[in-house]
Coordinates of C-alpha atoms and ligand atoms in Angstrom, one line a residue:
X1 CA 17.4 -38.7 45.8
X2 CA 17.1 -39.1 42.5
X3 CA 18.2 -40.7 39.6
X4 CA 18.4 -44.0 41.1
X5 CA 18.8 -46.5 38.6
X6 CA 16.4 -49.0 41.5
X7 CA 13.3 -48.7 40.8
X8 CA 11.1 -47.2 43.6
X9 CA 8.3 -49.2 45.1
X10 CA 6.9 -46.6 47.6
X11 CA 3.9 -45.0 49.2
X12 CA 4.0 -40.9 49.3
X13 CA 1.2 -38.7 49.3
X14 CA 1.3 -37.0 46.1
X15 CA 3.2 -38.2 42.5
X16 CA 3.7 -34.7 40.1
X17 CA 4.5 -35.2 36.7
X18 CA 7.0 -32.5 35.3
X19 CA 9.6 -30.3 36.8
X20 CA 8.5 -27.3 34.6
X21 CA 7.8 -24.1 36.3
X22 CA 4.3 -25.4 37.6
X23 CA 5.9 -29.1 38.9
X24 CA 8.6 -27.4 41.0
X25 CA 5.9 -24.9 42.6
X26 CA 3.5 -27.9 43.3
X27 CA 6.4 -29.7 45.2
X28 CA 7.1 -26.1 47.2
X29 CA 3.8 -26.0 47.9
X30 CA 3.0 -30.0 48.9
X31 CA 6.2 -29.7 51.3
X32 CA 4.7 -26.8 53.1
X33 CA 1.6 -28.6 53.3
X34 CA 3.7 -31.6 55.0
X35 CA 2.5 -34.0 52.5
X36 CA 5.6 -36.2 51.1
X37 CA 5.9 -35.9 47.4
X38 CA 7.7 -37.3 44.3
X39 CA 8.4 -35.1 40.9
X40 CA 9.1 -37.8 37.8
X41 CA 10.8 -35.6 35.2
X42 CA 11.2 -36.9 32.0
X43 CA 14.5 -34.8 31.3
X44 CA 17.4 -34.5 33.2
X45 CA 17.2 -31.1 34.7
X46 CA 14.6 -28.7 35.9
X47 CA 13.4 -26.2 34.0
X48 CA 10.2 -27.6 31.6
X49 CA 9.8 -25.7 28.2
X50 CA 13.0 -23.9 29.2
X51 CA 15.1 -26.7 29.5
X52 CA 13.4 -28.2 26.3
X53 CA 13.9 -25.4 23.9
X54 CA 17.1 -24.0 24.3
X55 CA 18.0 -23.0 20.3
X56 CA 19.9 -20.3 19.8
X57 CA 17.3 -16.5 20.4
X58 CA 14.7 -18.1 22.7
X59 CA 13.6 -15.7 25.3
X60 CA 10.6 -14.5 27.0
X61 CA 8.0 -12.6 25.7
X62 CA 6.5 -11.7 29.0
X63 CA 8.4 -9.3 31.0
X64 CA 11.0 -10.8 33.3
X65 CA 9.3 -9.3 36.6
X66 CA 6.4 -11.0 35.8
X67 CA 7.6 -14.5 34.9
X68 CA 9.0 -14.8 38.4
X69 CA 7.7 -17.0 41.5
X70 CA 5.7 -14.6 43.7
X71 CA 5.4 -17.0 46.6
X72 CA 9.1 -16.2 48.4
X73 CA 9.4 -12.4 49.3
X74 CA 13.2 -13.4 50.2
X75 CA 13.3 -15.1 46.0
X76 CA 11.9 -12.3 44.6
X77 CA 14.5 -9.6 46.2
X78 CA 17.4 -12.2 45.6
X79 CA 17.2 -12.5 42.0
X80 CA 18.2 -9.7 39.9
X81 CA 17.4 -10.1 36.2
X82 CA 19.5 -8.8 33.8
X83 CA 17.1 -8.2 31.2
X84 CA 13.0 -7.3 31.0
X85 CA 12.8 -10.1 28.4
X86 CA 15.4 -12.7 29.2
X87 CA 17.4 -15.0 27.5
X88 CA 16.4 -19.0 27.6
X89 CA 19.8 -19.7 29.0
X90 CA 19.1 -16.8 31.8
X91 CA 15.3 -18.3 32.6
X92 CA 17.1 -21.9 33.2
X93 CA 19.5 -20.6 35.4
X94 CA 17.0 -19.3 37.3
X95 CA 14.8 -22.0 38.0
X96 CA 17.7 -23.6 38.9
X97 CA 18.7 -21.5 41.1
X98 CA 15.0 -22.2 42.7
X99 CA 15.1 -25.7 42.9
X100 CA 18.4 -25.1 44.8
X101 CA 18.0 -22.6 47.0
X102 CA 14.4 -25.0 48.5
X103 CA 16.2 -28.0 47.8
X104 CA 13.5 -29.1 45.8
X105 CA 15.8 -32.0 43.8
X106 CA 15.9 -34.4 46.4
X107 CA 12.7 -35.3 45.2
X108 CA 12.5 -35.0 41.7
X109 CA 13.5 -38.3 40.0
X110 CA 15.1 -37.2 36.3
X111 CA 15.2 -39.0 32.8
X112 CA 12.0 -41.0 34.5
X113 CA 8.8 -40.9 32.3
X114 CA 5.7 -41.4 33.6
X115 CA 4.0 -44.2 31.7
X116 CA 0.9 -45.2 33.3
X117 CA -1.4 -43.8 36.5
X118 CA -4.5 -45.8 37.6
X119 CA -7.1 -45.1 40.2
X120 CA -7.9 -47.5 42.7
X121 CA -11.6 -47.6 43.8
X122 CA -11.2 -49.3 47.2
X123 CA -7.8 -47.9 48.2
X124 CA -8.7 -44.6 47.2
X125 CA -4.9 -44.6 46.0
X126 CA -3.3 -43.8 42.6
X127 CA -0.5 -45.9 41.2
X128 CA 1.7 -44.4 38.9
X129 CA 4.0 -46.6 36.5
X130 CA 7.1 -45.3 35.1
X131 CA 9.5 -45.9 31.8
X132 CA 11.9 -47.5 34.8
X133 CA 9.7 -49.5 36.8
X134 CA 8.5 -47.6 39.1
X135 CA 5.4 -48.4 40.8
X136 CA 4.4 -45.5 43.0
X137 CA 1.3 -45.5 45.6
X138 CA -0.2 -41.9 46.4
X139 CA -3.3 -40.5 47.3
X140 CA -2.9 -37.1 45.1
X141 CA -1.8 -37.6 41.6
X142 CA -0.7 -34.1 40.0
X143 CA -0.1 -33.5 36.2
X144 CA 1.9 -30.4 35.6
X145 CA 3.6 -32.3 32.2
X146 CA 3.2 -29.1 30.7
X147 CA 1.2 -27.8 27.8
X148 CA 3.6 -27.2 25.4
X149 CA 6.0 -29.6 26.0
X150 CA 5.8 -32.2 23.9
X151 CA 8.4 -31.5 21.0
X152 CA 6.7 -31.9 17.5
X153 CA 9.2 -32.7 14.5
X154 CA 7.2 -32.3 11.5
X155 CA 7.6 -35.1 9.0
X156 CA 9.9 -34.3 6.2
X157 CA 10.3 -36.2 3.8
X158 CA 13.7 -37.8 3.2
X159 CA 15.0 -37.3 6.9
X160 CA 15.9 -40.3 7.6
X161 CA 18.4 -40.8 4.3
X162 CA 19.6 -37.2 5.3
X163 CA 23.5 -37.3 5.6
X164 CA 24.2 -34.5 7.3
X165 CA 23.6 -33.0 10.9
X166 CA 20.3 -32.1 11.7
X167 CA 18.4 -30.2 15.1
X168 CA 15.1 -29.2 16.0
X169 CA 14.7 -26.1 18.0
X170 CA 12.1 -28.3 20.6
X171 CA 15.3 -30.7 21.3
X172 CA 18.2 -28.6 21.1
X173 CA 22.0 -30.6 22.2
X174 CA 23.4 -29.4 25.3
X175 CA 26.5 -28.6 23.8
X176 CA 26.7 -25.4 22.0
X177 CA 26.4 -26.1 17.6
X178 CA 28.7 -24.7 15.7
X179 CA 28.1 -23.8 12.7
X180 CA 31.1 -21.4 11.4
X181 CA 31.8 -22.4 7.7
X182 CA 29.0 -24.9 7.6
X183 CA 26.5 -24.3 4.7
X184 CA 23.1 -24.4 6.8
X185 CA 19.1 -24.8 5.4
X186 CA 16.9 -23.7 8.1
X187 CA 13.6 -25.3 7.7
X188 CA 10.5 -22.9 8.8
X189 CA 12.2 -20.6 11.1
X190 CA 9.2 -18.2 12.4
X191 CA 6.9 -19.3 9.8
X192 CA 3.2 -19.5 11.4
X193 CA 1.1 -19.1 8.2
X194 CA 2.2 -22.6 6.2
X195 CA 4.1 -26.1 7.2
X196 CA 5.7 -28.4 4.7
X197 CA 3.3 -30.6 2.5
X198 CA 0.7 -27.7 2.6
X199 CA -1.0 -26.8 -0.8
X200 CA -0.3 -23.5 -1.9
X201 CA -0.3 -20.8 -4.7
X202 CA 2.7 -18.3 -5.0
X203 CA 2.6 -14.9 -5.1
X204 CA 5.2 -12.5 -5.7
X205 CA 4.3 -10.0 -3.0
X206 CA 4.4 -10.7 0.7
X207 CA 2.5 -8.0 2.2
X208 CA 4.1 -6.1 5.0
X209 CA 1.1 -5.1 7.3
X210 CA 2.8 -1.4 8.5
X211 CA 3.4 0.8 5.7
X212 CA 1.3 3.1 4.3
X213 CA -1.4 1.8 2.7
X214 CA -1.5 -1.0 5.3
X215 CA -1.9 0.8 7.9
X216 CA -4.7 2.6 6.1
X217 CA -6.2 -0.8 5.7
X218 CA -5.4 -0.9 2.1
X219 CA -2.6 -4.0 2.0
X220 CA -3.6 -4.8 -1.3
X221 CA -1.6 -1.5 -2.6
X222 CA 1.5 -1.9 0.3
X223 CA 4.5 0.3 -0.9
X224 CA 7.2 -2.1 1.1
X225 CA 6.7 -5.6 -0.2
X226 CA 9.2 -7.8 0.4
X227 CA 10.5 -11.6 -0.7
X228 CA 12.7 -14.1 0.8
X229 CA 15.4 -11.9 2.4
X230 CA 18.0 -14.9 1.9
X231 CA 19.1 -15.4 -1.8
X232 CA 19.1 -18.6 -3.5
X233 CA 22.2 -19.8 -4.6
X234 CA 23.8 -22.6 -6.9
X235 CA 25.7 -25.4 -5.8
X236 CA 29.2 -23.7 -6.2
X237 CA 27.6 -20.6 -4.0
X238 CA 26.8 -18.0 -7.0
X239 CA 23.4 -16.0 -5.9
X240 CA 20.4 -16.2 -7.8
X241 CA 18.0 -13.0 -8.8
X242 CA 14.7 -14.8 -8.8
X243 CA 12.5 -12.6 -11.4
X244 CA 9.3 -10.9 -8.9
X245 CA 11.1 -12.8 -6.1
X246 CA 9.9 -16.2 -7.3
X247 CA 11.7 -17.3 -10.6
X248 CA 10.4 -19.1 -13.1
X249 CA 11.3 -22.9 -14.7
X250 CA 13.0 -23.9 -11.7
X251 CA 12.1 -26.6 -9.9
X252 CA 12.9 -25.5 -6.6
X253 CA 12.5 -21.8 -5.1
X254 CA 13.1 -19.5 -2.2
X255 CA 10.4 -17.3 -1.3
X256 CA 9.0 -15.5 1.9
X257 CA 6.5 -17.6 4.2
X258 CA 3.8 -14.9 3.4
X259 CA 4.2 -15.2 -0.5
X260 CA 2.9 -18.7 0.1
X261 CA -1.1 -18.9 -0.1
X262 CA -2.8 -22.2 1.3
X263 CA -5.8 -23.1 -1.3
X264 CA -8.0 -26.3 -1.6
X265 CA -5.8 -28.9 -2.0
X266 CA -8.5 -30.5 -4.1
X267 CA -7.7 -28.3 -6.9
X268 CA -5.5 -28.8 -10.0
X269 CA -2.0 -27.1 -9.5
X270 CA -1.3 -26.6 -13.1
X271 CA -5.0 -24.4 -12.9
X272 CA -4.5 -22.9 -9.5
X273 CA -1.1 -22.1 -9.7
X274 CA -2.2 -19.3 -12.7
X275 CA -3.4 -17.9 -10.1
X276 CA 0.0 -17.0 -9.1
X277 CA 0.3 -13.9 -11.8
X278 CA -1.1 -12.7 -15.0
X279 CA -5.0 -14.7 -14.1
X280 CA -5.5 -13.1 -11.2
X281 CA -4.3 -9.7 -12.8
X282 CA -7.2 -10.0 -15.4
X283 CA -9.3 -10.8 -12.6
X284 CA -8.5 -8.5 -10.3
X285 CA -8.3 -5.5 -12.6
X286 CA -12.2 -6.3 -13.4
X287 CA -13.4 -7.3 -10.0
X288 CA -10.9 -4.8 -7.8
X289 CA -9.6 -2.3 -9.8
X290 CA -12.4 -1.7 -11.8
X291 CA -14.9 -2.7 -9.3
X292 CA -17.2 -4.2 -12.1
X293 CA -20.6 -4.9 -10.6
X294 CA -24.2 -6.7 -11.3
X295 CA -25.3 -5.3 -14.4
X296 CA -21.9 -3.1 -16.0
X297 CA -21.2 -2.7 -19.1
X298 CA -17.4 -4.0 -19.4
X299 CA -14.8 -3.4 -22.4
X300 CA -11.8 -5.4 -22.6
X301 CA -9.1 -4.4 -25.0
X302 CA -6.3 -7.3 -25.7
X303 CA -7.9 -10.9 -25.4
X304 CA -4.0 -12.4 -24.0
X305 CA -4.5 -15.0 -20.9
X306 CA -5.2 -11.2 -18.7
X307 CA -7.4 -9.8 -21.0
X308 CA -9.6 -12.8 -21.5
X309 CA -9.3 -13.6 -17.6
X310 CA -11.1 -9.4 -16.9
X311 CA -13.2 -10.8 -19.4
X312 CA -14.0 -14.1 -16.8
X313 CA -13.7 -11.8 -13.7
X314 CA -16.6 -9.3 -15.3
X315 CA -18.8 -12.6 -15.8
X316 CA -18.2 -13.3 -12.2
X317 CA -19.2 -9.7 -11.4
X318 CA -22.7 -10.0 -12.8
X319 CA -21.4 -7.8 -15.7
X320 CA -24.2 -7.6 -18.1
X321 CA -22.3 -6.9 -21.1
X322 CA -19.2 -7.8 -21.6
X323 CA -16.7 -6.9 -25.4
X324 CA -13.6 -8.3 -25.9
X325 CA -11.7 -6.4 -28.4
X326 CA -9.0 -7.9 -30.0
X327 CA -6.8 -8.5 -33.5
X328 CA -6.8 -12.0 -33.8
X329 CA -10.4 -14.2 -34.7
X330 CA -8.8 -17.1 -32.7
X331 CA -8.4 -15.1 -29.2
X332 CA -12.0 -13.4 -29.9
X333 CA -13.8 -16.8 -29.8
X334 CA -12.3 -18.2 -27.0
X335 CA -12.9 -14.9 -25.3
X336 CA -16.7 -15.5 -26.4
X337 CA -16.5 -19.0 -25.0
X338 CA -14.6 -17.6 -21.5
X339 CA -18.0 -15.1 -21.1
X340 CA -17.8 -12.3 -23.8
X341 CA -21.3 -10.9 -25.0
X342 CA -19.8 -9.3 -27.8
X343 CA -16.3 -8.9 -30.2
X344 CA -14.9 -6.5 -32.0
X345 CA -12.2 -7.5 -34.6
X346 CA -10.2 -4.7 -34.1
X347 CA -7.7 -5.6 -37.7
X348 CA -9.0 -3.0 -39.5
X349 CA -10.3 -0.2 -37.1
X350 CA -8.9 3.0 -36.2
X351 CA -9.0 4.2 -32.3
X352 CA -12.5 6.0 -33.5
X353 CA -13.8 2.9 -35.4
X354 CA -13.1 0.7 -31.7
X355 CA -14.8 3.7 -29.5
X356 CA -17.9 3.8 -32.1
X357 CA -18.1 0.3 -31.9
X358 CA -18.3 -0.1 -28.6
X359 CA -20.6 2.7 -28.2
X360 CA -23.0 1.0 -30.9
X361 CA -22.7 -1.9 -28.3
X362 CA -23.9 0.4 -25.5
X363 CA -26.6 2.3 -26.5
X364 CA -24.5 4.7 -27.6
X365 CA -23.2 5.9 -24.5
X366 CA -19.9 3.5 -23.7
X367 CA -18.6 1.1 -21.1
X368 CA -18.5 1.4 -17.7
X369 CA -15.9 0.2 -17.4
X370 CA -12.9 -0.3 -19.8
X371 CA -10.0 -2.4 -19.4
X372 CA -6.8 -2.1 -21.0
X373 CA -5.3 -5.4 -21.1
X374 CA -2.2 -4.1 -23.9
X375 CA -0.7 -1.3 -22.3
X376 CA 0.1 1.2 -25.2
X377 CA -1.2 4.7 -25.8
X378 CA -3.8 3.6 -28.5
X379 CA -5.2 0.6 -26.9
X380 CA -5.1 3.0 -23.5
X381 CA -7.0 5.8 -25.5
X382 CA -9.4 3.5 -26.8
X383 CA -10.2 2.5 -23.3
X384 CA -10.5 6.4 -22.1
X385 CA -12.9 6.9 -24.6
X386 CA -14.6 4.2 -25.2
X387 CA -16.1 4.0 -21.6
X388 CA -19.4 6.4 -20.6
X389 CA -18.9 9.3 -18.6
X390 CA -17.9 8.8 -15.3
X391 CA -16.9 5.7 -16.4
X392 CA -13.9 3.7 -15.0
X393 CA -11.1 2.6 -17.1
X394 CA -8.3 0.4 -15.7
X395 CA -4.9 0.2 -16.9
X396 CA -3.4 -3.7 -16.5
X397 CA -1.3 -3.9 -19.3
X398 CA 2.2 -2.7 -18.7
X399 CA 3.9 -0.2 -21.1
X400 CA 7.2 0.2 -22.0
X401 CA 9.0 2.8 -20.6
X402 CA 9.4 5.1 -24.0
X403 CA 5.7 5.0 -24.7
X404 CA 4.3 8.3 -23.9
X405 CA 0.8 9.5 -24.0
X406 CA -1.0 12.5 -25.5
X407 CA -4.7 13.4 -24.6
X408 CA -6.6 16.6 -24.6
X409 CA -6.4 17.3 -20.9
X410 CA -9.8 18.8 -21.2
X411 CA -11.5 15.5 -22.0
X412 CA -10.0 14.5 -18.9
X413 CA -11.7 17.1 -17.0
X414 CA -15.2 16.9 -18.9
X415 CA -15.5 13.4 -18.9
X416 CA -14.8 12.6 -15.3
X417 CA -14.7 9.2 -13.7
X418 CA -11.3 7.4 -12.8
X419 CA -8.6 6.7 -14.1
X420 CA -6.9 3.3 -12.8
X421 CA -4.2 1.2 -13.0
X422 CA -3.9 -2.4 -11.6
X423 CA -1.0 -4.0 -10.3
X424 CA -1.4 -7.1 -9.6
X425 CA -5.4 -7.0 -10.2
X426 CA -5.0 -5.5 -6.5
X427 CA -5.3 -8.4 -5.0
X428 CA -4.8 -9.8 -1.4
X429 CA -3.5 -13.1 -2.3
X430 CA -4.5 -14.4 1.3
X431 CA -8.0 -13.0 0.3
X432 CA -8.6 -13.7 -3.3
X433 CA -6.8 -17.1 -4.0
X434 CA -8.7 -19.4 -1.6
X435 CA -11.7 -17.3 -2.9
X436 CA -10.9 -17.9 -6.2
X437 CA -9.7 -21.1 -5.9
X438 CA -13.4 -22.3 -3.9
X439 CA -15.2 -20.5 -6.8
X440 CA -13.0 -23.0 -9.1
X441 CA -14.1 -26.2 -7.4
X442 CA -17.6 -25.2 -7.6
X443 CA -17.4 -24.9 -11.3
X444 CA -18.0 -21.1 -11.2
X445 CA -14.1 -20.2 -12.9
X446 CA -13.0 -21.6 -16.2
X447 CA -9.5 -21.8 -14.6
X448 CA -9.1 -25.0 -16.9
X449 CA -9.6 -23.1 -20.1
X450 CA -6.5 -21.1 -19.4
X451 CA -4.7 -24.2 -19.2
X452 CA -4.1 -24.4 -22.9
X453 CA -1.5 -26.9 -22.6
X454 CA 0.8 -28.4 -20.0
X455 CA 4.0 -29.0 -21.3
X456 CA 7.9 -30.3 -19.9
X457 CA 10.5 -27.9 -18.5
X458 CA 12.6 -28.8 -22.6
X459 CA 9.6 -26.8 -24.2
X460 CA 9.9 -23.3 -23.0
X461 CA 11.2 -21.8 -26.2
X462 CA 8.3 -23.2 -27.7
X463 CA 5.7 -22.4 -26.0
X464 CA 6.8 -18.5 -26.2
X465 CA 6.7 -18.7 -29.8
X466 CA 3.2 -20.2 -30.1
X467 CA 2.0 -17.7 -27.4
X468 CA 3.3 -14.9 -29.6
X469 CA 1.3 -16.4 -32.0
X470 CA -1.9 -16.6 -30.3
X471 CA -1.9 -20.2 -30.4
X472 CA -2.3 -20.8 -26.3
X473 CA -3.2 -18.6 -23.6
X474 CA -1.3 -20.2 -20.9
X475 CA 1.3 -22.9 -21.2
X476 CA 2.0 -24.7 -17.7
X477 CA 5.2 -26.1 -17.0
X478 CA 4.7 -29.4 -15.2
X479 CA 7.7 -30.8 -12.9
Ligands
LIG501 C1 9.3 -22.2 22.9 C2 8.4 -21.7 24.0 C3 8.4 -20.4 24.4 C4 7.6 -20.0 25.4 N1 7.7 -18.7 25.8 C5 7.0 -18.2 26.8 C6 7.1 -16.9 27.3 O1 7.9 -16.1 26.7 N2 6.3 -16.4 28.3 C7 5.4 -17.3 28.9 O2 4.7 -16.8 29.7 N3 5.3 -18.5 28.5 C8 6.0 -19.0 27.5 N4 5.9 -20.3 27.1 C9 4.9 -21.2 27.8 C10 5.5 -22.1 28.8 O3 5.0 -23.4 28.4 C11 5.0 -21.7 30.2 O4 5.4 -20.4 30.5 C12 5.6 -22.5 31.3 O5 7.0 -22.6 31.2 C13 5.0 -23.9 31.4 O6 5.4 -24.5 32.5 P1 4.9 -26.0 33.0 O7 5.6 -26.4 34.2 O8 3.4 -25.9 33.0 O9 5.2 -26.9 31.8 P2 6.6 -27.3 31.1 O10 7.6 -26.2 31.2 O11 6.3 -27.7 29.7 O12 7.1 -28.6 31.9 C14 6.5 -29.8 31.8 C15 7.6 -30.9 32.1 O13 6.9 -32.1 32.2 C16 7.7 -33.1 31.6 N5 6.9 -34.2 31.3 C17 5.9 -34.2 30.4 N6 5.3 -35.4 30.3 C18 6.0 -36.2 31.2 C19 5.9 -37.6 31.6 N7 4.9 -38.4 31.1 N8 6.7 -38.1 32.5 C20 7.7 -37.2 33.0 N9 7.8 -36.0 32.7 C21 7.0 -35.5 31.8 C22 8.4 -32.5 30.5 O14 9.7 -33.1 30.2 C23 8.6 -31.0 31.0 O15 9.9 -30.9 31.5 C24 6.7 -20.8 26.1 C25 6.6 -22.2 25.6 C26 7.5 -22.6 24.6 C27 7.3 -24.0 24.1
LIG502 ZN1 2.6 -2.5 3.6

């Protein structure tokens, strides 16, 4: 055998690369043929991708009868498994116990990589080249090097500076890892959907694909959303309540791998990232809730950053006519400017002045759709009837929990239609932000114009008070 530190200069009759599962069944199988063979494995034991990846809670996913050799009767009755979807540690033993029990190791050379294997024309002979100078003649040359077997450690930045201990499942020590008392970061454990340096918007909602509503193929309402299940904590240990699961005016965060959205990394973060919360509220209560289409007639009551973005997602729509209703001159003209056919300065209105106004603005009749973007009983009244019957109104403002609301339940029986709210503006995030974010690019969502200012993490306070103000719609934080 084996290991010899000489290098070989021999002729066999077949070279396999790998002593995986495959490698050690071509050797079985090249011995019964009575051809003379030589394995070159790369590690220092048998076993392939289970030798490779033995972190802690790797097992099979295929039951253990079936991830057996089928080609010894005697094998097959032998081995008992103790489980129908073994350990990694159990699967290792028992390709061990295989390349024992046929004495398959006398030919396997370990911690020998295969470099280089030409084909010789006139000789009708492979040589094969190896990390230790082996130059091997045979007539058969067999790769079974796996095809999952190269370990891939994703490029973080900073590794190399990193002071403490690090491991990657694909390369796992032999030794058992400790880690009692040790504080631990696990980087992308089980995550499928996103890999560090991707480009992505947050949202505060992973959706869990088997309640309810998911299973009724309705994910956008899922009653069991969930966030990050470990908490972040500071330095000295305390735990963190992330508001929505995200936090805010942090610079670093903990969320779930499915409330991370990949978009067009082309596209402006400070823009893209409103797409996070209150933007695609606006524009999801118009396009999702509401279901706005080609032609609609569309009230929006409140002209804030979700008001005026229902007011951009009824544009999109093909909404032909489109009132913003708000207080403040300021909010009406950039709602104008985002896509509105027509304002009404609500300032000095009563809930019947708004209603006839927007009825003069609809031939009398009202909206299609209306869209509370306040959330009080006035502004939620206006919106009930202010819209046509059968018309839609969609609640995305959120009340407060004394507000209470008093309606002749008989008007809600005559005049029909439906009666909405929108959380969230209903949206899929893995549907709606690259969507959005494409439609952004293309020049077809003002996204910019709700980027009234970017500011440092110092001018929070201040950027509150001017939005209570109406000065800005959205403020953006950049790190
Ligand atoms: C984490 C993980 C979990 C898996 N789970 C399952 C499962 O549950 N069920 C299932 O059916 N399959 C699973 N697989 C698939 C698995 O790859 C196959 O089931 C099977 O083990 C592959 O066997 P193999 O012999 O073809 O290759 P491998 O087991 O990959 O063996 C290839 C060997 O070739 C060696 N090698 C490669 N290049 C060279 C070189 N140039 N010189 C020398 N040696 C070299 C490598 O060191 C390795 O030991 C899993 C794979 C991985 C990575
Ligand atoms: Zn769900």
């Amino acid at each position: 055998m084996t290991n010899s530190q000489n290098a070989q200069q021999e002729t066999v009759d077949a070279v396999v690369v790998g002593a995986g599962f495959a490698g050690l069944y071509m050797l079985y199988r090249l011995r019964q043929l009575g051809l003379k063979a030589r394995v070159f494995e790369a590690g220092d034991g048998v076993g392939g991708t289970w030798y490779w990846n033995r972190y802690p809670g790797a097992r099979c996913d295929v039951e253990s009868m079936q991830y057996s050799y089928s080609f010894s009767e005697e094998l097959q009755q032998e081995w008992q498994w103790s489980e129908r979807y073994p350990r990694q540690d159990e699967i290792l033993r028992y390709v061990n116990h295989v390349a024992d029990r046929f004495d398959l190791r006398s030919d396997i050379q370990f911690e020998t990589r295969v470099t280089a294997a030409s084909y010789n024309d006139d000789s009708g002979n492979w040589t094969v080249r190896t990390d230790r100078g082996d130059a091997v003649e045979a007539r058969f040359f067999i790769s079974a090097g796996g095809c999952l077997s190269a370990g891939r450690v994703p490029d973080i930045p900073g590794l190399d500076g990193f002071k403490g201990k690090w491991y990657h499942t694909g390369n796992w020590p032999h030794e058992a890892v400790d880690f009692t008392g040790q504080r631990v970061g696990v980087i992308g454990t089980g995550v499928t959907n996103v890999e560090v340096g991707d480009f992505v918007v947050l949202n505060w909602r992973a959706v869990c694909g088997e309640c309810r509503a998911c299973k009724r193929a309705q994910p956008w309402y899922c009653f069991n959303t969930f966030n990050a299940t470990q908490k972040m904590t500071l330095t000295d240990g305390t735990e963190l309540s992330p508001a929505l699961g995200i936090g805010a005016f942090a610079e670093k965060t903990l969320v779930h791998a499915k409330q991370c959205t990949k978009v067009n990394p082309a596209a402006d973060p400070a823009a893209v990232g409103l797409l996070g919360c209150g933007i695609m509220a606006g524009i999801g209560a118009a396009m999702n809730t509401g279901n706005v289409s080609h032609g609609d007639s569309v009230a929006v009551i409140g002209c804030g950053g979700v008001g005026n973005a229902a007011i951009v997602g009824s544009r999109l729509a093909g909404a032909s006519v489109i009132i913003a209703i708000d207080r403040d001159a300021k909010k009406l003209a950039k709602a104008q400017q985002l896509g509105a056919t027509h304002t009404i300065d609500s300032s000095d209105l009563d809930e019947d002045g708004v209603v006839a106004a927007v009825q003069a603005l609809t031939g009398g009749f009202g909206a299609d759709v209306a869209i509370d973007a306040v959330g009080r009983p006035e502004t939620w009244r206006q919106a009930f009837y202010a819209r046509d019957l059968a018309g839609t109104v969609v609640l995305v403002g959120v009340p407060t929990p004394e507000m209470m609301l008093e309606i002749p339940l008989l008007d809600v029986f005559g005049r029909g239609g439906s009666l909405k709210s929108s959380w969230y503006g209903d949206c899929l995030p893995e549907r709606d932000f690259p969507m959005l974010t494409d439609l952004y690019l293309q020049g077809r969502l003002p996204l910019d114009q709700f980027v009234s200012e970017r500011i440092g993490i110092g001018h929070i306070e201040e950027a509150f008070e001017k939005m209570a103000r109406g000065d800005v719609l959205r403020s953006v934080v950049v790190l």
